[in-house]
CSV table of C-alpha atoms in Angstrom, one decimal:
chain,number,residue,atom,x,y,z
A,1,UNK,CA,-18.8,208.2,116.5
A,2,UNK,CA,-18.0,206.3,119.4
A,3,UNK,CA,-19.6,203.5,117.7
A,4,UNK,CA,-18.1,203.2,114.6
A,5,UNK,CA,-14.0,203.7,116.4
A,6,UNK,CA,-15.0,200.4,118.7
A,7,UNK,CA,-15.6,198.7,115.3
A,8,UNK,CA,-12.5,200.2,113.9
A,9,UNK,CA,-10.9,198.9,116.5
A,10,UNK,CA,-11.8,195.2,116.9
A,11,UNK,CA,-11.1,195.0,113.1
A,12,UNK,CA,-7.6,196.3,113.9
A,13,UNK,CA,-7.3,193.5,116.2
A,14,UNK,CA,-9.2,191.1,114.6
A,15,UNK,CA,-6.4,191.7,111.4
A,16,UNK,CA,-3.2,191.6,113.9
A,17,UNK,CA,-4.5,188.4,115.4
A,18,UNK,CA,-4.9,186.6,111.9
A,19,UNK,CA,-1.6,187.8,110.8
A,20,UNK,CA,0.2,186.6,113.8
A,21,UNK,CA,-1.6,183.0,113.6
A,22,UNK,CA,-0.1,183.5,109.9
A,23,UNK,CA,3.3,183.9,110.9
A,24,UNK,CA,3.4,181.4,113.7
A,25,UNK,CA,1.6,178.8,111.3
A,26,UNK,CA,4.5,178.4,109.0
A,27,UNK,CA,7.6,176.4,111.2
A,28,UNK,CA,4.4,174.2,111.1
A,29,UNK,CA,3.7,173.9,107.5
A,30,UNK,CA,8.3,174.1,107.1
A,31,UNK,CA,7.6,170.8,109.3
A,32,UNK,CA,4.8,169.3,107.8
A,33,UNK,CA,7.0,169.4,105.1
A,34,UNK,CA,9.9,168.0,106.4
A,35,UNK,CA,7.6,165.3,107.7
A,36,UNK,CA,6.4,164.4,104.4
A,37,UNK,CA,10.1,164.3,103.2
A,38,UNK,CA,11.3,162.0,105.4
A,39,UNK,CA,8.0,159.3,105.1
A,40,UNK,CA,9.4,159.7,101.5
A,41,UNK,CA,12.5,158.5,102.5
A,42,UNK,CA,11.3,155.6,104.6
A,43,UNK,CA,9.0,154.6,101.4
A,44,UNK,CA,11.8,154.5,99.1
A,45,UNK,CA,14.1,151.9,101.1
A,46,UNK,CA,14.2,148.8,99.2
A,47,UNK,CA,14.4,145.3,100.8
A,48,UNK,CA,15.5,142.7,97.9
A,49,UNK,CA,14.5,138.2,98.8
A,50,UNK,CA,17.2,135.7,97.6
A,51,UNK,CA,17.0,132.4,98.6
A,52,UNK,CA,18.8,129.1,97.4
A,53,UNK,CA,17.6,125.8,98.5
A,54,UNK,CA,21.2,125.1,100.0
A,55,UNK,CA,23.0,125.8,103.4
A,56,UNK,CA,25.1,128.6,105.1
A,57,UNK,CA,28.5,128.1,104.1
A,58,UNK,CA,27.7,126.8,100.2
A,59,UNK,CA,29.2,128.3,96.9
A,60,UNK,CA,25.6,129.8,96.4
A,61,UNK,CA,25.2,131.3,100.4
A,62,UNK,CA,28.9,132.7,99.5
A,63,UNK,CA,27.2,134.6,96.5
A,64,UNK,CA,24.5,135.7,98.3
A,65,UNK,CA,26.7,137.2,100.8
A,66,UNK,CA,28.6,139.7,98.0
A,67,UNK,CA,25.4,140.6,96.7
A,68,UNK,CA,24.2,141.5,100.4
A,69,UNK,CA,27.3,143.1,101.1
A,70,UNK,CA,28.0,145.2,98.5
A,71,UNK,CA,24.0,146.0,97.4
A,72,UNK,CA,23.7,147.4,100.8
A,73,UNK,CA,26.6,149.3,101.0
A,74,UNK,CA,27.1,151.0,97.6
A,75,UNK,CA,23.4,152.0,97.9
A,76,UNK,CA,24.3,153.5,101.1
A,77,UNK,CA,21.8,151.7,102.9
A,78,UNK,CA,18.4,152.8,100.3
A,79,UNK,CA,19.1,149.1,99.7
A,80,UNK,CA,18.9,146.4,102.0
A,81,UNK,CA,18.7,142.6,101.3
A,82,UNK,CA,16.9,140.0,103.3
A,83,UNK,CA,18.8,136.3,102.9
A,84,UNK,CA,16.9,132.7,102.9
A,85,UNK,CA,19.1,129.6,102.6
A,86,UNK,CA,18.4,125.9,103.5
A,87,UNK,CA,15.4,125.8,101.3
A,88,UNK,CA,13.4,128.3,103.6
A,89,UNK,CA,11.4,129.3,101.2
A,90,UNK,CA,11.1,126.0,99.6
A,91,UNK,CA,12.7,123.8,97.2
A,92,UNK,CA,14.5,124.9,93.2
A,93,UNK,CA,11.1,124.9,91.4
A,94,UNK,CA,9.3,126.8,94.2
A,95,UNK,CA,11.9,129.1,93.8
A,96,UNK,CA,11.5,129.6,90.4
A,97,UNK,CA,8.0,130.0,90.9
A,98,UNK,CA,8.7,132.6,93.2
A,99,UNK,CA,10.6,134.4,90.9
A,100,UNK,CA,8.4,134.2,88.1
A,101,UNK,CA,5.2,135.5,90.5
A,102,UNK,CA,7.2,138.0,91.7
A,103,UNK,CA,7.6,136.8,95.4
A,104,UNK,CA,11.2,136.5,95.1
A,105,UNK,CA,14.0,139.1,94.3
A,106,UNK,CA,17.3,136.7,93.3
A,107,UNK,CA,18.1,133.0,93.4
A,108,UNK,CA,21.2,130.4,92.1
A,109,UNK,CA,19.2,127.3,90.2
A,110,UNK,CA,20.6,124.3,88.6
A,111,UNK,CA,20.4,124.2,84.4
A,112,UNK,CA,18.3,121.2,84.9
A,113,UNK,CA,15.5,123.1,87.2
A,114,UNK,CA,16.0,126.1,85.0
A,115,UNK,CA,15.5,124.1,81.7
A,116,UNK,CA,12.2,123.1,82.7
A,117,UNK,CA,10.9,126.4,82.3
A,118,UNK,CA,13.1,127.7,79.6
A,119,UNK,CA,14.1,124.3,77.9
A,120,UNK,CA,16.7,126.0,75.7
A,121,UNK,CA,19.2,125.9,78.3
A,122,UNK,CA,19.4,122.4,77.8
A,123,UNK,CA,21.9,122.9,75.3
A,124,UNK,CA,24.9,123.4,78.4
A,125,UNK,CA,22.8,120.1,80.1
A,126,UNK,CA,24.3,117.5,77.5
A,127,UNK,CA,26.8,114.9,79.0
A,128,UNK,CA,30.6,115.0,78.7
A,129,UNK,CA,30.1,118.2,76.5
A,130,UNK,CA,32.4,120.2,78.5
A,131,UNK,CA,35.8,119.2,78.9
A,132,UNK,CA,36.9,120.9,81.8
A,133,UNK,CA,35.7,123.8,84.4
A,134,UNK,CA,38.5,125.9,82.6
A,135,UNK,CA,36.1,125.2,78.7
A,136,UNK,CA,33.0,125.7,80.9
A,137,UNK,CA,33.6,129.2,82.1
A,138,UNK,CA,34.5,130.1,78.8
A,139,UNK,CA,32.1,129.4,77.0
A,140,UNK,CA,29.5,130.9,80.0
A,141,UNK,CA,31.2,133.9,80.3
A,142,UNK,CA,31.8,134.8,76.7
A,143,UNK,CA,29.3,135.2,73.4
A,144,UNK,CA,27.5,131.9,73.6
A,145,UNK,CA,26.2,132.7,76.9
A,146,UNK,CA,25.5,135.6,76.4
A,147,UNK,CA,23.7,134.7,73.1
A,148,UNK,CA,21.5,131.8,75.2
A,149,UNK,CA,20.7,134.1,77.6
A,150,UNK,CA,19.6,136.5,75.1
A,151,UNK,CA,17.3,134.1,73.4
A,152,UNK,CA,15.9,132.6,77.0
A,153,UNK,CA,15.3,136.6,78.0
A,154,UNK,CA,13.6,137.1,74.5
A,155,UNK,CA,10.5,134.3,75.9
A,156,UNK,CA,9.7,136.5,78.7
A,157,UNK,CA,8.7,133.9,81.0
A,158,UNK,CA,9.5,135.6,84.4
A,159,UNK,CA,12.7,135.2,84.4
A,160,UNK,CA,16.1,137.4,83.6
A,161,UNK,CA,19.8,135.3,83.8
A,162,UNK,CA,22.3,137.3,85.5
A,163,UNK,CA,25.1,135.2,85.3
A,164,UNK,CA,26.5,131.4,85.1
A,165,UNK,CA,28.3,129.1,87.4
A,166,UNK,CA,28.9,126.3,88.9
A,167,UNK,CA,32.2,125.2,87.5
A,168,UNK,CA,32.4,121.8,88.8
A,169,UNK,CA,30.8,118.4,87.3
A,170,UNK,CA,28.3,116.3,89.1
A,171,UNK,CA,29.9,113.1,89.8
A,172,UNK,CA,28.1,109.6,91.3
A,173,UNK,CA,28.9,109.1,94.7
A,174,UNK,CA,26.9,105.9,96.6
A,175,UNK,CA,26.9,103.9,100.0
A,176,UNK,CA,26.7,100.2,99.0
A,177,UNK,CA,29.3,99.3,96.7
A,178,UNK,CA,32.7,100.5,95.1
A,179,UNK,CA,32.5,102.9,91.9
A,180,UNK,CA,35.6,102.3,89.4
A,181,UNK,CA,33.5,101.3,86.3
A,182,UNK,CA,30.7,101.8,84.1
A,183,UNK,CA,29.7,98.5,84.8
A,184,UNK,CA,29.4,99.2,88.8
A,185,UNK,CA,26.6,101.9,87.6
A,186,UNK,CA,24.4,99.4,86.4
A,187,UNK,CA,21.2,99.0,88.3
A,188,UNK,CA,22.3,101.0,91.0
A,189,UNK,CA,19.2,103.4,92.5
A,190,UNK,CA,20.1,107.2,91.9
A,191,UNK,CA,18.7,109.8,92.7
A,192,UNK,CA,19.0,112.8,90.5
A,193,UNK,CA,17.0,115.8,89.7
A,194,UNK,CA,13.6,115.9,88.2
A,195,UNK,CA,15.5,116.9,84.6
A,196,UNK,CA,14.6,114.8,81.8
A,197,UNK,CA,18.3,114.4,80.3
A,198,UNK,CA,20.0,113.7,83.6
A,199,UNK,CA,17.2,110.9,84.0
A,200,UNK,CA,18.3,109.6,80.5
A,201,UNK,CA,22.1,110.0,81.1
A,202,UNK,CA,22.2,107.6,83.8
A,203,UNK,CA,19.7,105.3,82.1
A,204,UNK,CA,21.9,105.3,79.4
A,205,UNK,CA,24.7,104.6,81.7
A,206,UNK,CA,22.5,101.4,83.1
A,207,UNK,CA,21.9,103.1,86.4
A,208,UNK,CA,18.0,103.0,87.8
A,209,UNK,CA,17.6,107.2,88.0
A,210,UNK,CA,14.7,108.2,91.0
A,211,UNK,CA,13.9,111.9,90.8
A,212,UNK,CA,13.8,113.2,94.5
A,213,UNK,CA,13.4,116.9,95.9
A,214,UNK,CA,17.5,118.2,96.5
A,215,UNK,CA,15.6,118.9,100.2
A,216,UNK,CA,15.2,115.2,100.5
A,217,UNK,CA,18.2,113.7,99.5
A,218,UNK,CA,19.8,113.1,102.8
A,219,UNK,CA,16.7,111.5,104.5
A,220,UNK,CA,16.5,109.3,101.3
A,221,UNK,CA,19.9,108.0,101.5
A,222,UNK,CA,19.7,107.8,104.9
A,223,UNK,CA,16.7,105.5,104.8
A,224,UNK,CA,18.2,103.4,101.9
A,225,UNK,CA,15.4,104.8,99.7
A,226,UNK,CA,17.9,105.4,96.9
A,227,UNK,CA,21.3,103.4,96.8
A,228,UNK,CA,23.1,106.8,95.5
A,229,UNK,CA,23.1,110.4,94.3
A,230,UNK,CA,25.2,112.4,92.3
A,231,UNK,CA,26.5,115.8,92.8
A,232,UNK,CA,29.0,118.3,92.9
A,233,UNK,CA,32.1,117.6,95.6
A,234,UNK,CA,31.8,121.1,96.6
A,235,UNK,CA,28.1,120.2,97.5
A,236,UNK,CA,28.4,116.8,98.8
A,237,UNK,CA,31.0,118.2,101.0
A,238,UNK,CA,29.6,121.5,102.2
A,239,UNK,CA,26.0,120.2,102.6
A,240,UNK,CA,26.9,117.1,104.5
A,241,UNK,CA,26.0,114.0,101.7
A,242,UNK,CA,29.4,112.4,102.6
A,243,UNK,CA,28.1,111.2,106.1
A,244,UNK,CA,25.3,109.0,104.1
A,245,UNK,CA,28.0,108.4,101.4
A,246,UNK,CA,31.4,105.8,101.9
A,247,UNK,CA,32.4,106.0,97.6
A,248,UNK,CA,32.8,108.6,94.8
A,249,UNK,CA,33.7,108.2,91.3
A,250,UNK,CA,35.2,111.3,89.5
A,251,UNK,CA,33.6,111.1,86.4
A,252,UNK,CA,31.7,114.4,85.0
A,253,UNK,CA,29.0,113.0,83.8
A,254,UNK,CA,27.3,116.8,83.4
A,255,UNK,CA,28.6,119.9,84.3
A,256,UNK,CA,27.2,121.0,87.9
A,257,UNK,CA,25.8,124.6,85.9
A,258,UNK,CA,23.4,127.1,87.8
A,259,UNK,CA,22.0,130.5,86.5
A,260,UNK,CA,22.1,133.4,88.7
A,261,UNK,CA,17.9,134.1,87.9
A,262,UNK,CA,16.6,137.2,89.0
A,263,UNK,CA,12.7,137.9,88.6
A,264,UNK,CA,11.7,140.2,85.7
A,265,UNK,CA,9.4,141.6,87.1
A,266,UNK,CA,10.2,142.5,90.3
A,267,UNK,CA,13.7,143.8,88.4
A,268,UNK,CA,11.4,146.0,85.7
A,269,UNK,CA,9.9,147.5,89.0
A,270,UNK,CA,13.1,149.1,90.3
A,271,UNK,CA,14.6,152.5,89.8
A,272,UNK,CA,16.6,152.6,87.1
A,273,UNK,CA,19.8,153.4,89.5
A,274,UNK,CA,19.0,150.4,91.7
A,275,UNK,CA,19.0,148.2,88.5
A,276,UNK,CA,22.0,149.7,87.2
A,277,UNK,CA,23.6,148.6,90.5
A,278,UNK,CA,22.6,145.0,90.7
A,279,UNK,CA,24.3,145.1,87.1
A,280,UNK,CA,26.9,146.3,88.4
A,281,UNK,CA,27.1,144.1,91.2
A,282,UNK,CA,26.7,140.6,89.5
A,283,UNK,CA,29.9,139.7,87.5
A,284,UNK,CA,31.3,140.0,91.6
A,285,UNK,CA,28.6,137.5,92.8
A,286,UNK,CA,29.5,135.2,90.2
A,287,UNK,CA,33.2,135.4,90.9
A,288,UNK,CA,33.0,134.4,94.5
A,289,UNK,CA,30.6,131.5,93.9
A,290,UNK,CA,32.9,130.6,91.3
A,291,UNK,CA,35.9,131.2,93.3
A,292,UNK,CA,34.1,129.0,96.3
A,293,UNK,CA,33.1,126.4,93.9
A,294,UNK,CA,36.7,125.3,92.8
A,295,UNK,CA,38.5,126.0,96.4
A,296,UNK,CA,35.3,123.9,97.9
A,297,UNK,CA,36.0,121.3,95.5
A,298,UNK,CA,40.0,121.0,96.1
A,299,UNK,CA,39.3,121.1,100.1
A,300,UNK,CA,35.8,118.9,100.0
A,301,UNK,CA,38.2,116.3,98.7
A,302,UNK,CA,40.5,116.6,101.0
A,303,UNK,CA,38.1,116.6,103.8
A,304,UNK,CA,35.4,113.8,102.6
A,305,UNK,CA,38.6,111.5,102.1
A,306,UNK,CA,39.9,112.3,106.1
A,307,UNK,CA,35.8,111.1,106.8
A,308,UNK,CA,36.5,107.9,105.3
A,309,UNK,CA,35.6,108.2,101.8
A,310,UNK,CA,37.2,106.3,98.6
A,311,UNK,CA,37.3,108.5,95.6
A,312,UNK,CA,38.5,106.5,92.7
A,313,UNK,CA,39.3,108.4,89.2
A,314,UNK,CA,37.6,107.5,86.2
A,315,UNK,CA,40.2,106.1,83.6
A,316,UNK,CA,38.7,105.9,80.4
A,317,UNK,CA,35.7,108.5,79.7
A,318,UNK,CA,35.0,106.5,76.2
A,319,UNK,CA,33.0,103.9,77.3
A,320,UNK,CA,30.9,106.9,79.1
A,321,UNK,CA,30.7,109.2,76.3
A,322,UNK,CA,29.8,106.3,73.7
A,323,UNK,CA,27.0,105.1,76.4
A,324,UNK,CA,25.4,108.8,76.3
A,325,UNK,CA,25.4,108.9,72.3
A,326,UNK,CA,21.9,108.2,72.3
A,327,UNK,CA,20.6,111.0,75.3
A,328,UNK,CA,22.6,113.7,72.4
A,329,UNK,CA,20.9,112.8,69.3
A,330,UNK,CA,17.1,113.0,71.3
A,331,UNK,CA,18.3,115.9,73.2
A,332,UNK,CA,18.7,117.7,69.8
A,333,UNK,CA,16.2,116.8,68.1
A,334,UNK,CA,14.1,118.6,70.8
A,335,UNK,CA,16.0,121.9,70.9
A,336,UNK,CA,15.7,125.0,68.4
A,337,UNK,CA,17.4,124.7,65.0
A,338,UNK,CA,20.6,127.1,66.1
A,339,UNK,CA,21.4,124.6,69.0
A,340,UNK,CA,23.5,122.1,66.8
A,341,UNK,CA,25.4,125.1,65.7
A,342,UNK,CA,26.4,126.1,69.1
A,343,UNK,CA,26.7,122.9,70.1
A,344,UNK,CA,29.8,122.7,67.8
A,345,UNK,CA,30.9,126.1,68.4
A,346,UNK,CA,31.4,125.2,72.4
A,347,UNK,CA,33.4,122.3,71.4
A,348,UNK,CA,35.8,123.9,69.1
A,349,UNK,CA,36.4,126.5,71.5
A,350,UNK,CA,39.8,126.8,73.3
């Protein structure tokens, strides 16, 4: 009897000890959990790459700075956004290429970099077709570009346009001699982006065009390499060209147009909140390049003409636009039926 109330007993205990190793076992699971909760929360921030091939303080870094800003904040920090200007991560087509891969988040790229991969956009690249940046942002901002951006999206090759800008026209600028004709273009050694109808343009103008990387330019100027370049005065003034330039001419040969590109598939990957943001956030990342793109152009003149340069005005664009005849027709004759069509519609529009 004795016996069998000993093993009555240690059962007794042997119950009372598993039930309190129960109880005190759960604040540990209730904090397992928690623990599990918050790793959760650490794997869900996101950390967006945008990079632009140009410095701190350009219409583009100005951009990048919105999207920053305002990604990080209305996400309330589940968003954060890691910046790379000054070509860090390499030049337009390596960004491009990073966008496509999937290496790169956001970037701002010129039509003519852009048009190599998705040649329709070739169609805003002709010369003289816009008449001023007032004509340019409408026709960006309204149904044609919407409609080209449609039809570049629709060729899924990496790449989803978020927006246009760039409201300012590319205009010769050189070292060597004075600009105030077409007849001063003639033989002079250009540089100008790897893009088949800017190369033609200036041919066409009687200019010698030498593609060169944008993150070369100012070593190739300053080496004599090239006699002259042509870009934006917003650009020539915020990234430093003037100090290898002494004259401008003011003629818009092309408009100086970049797509906002943002990488499909790194953008397919995201929540669908997160994406719905950076939708949201866009048309204000536009504006204030925009907006920095014209005041940059009003005060780069101002300031590249206290440095010492001579801008002269352009005063008859015919010559010019009858020179380029030629670039139009074989620019055509390379793009999709429907670009004729909107060709005409961005001219008749007011």
């Amino acid at each position: 009897m004795k016996n069998s109330m000993r093993l009555i007993c240690l059962l007794l205990v042997l119950v009372l000890v598993f039930m309190s190793g129960c109880a005190q076992q759960s604040p540990n699971e209730t904090n397992d959990a928690d623990q599990e909760n918050n790793n959760q929360q650490v794997e869900e921030t996101i950390v967006l790459k945008a990079g632009i091939p140009n410095a701190i303080g350009h219409p583009h870094y100005k951009g990048l700075e919105v999207f920053k800003a305002q990604m990080e904040e209305k996400s309330n920090g589940r968003v954060t956004v890691d910046l790379f200007p000054a070509g860090q991560l390499g030049a337009e087509r390596d960004l491009t290429e990073g966008l496509q891969s999937g290496t790169l988040d956001l970037s701002c790229i010129t039509f003519g970099v852009t048009a190599s991969f998705a040649p329709e956009l070739n169609v805003f690249g002709l010369p003289f077709l816009f008449r001023d940046s007032e004509h340019y942002q409408k026709v960006v901002s309204g149904e044609i570009g919407a409609e080209l951006a449609q039809k570049i999206q629709d060729k899924n090759i990496g790449l989803k346009i978020m927006g246009y800008t760039g409201p300012v026209f590319r205009v010769p600028f050189t070292k060597k001699k004075p600009l105030n004709a077409l007849e001063d273009l003639k033989g002079l050694k250009i540089r100008t982006m790897e893009v088949p109808v800017h190369m033609a343009t200036y041919k066409s103008l009687g200019a010698s065009p030498i593609p060169i990387a944008y993150t070369e330019l100012y070593t190739s100027l300053q080496l004599g390499t090239v006699d002259a370049a042509e870009n934006a005065i917003a650009t020539i003034y915020a990234d430093k060209l003037y100090e290898q330039a002494q004259y401008v001419y003011k003629v818009p040969v092309v408009v100086n147009g970049l797509v906002w590109l943002y990488s499909d598939s790194r953008f397919k990957a995201l929540p669908e909140d997160v994406q719905d943001l950076i939708l949201e956030v866009m048309p204000d990342v536009v504006k204030a390049t925009d907006d920095a793109y014209l005041a940059f152009e009003g005060e780069g003149e101002e300031k590249i003409k206290e440095a010492g340069i001579t801008v002269n005005e352009v005063d008859d664009l015919k010559p010019f636009v009858d020179s380029v005849q030629n670039v139009w027709e074989e620019e055509i004759k390379k793009l999709p039926d429907w670009a004729s069509q909107m060709v005409e519609d961005i001219q008749a529009l007011k």
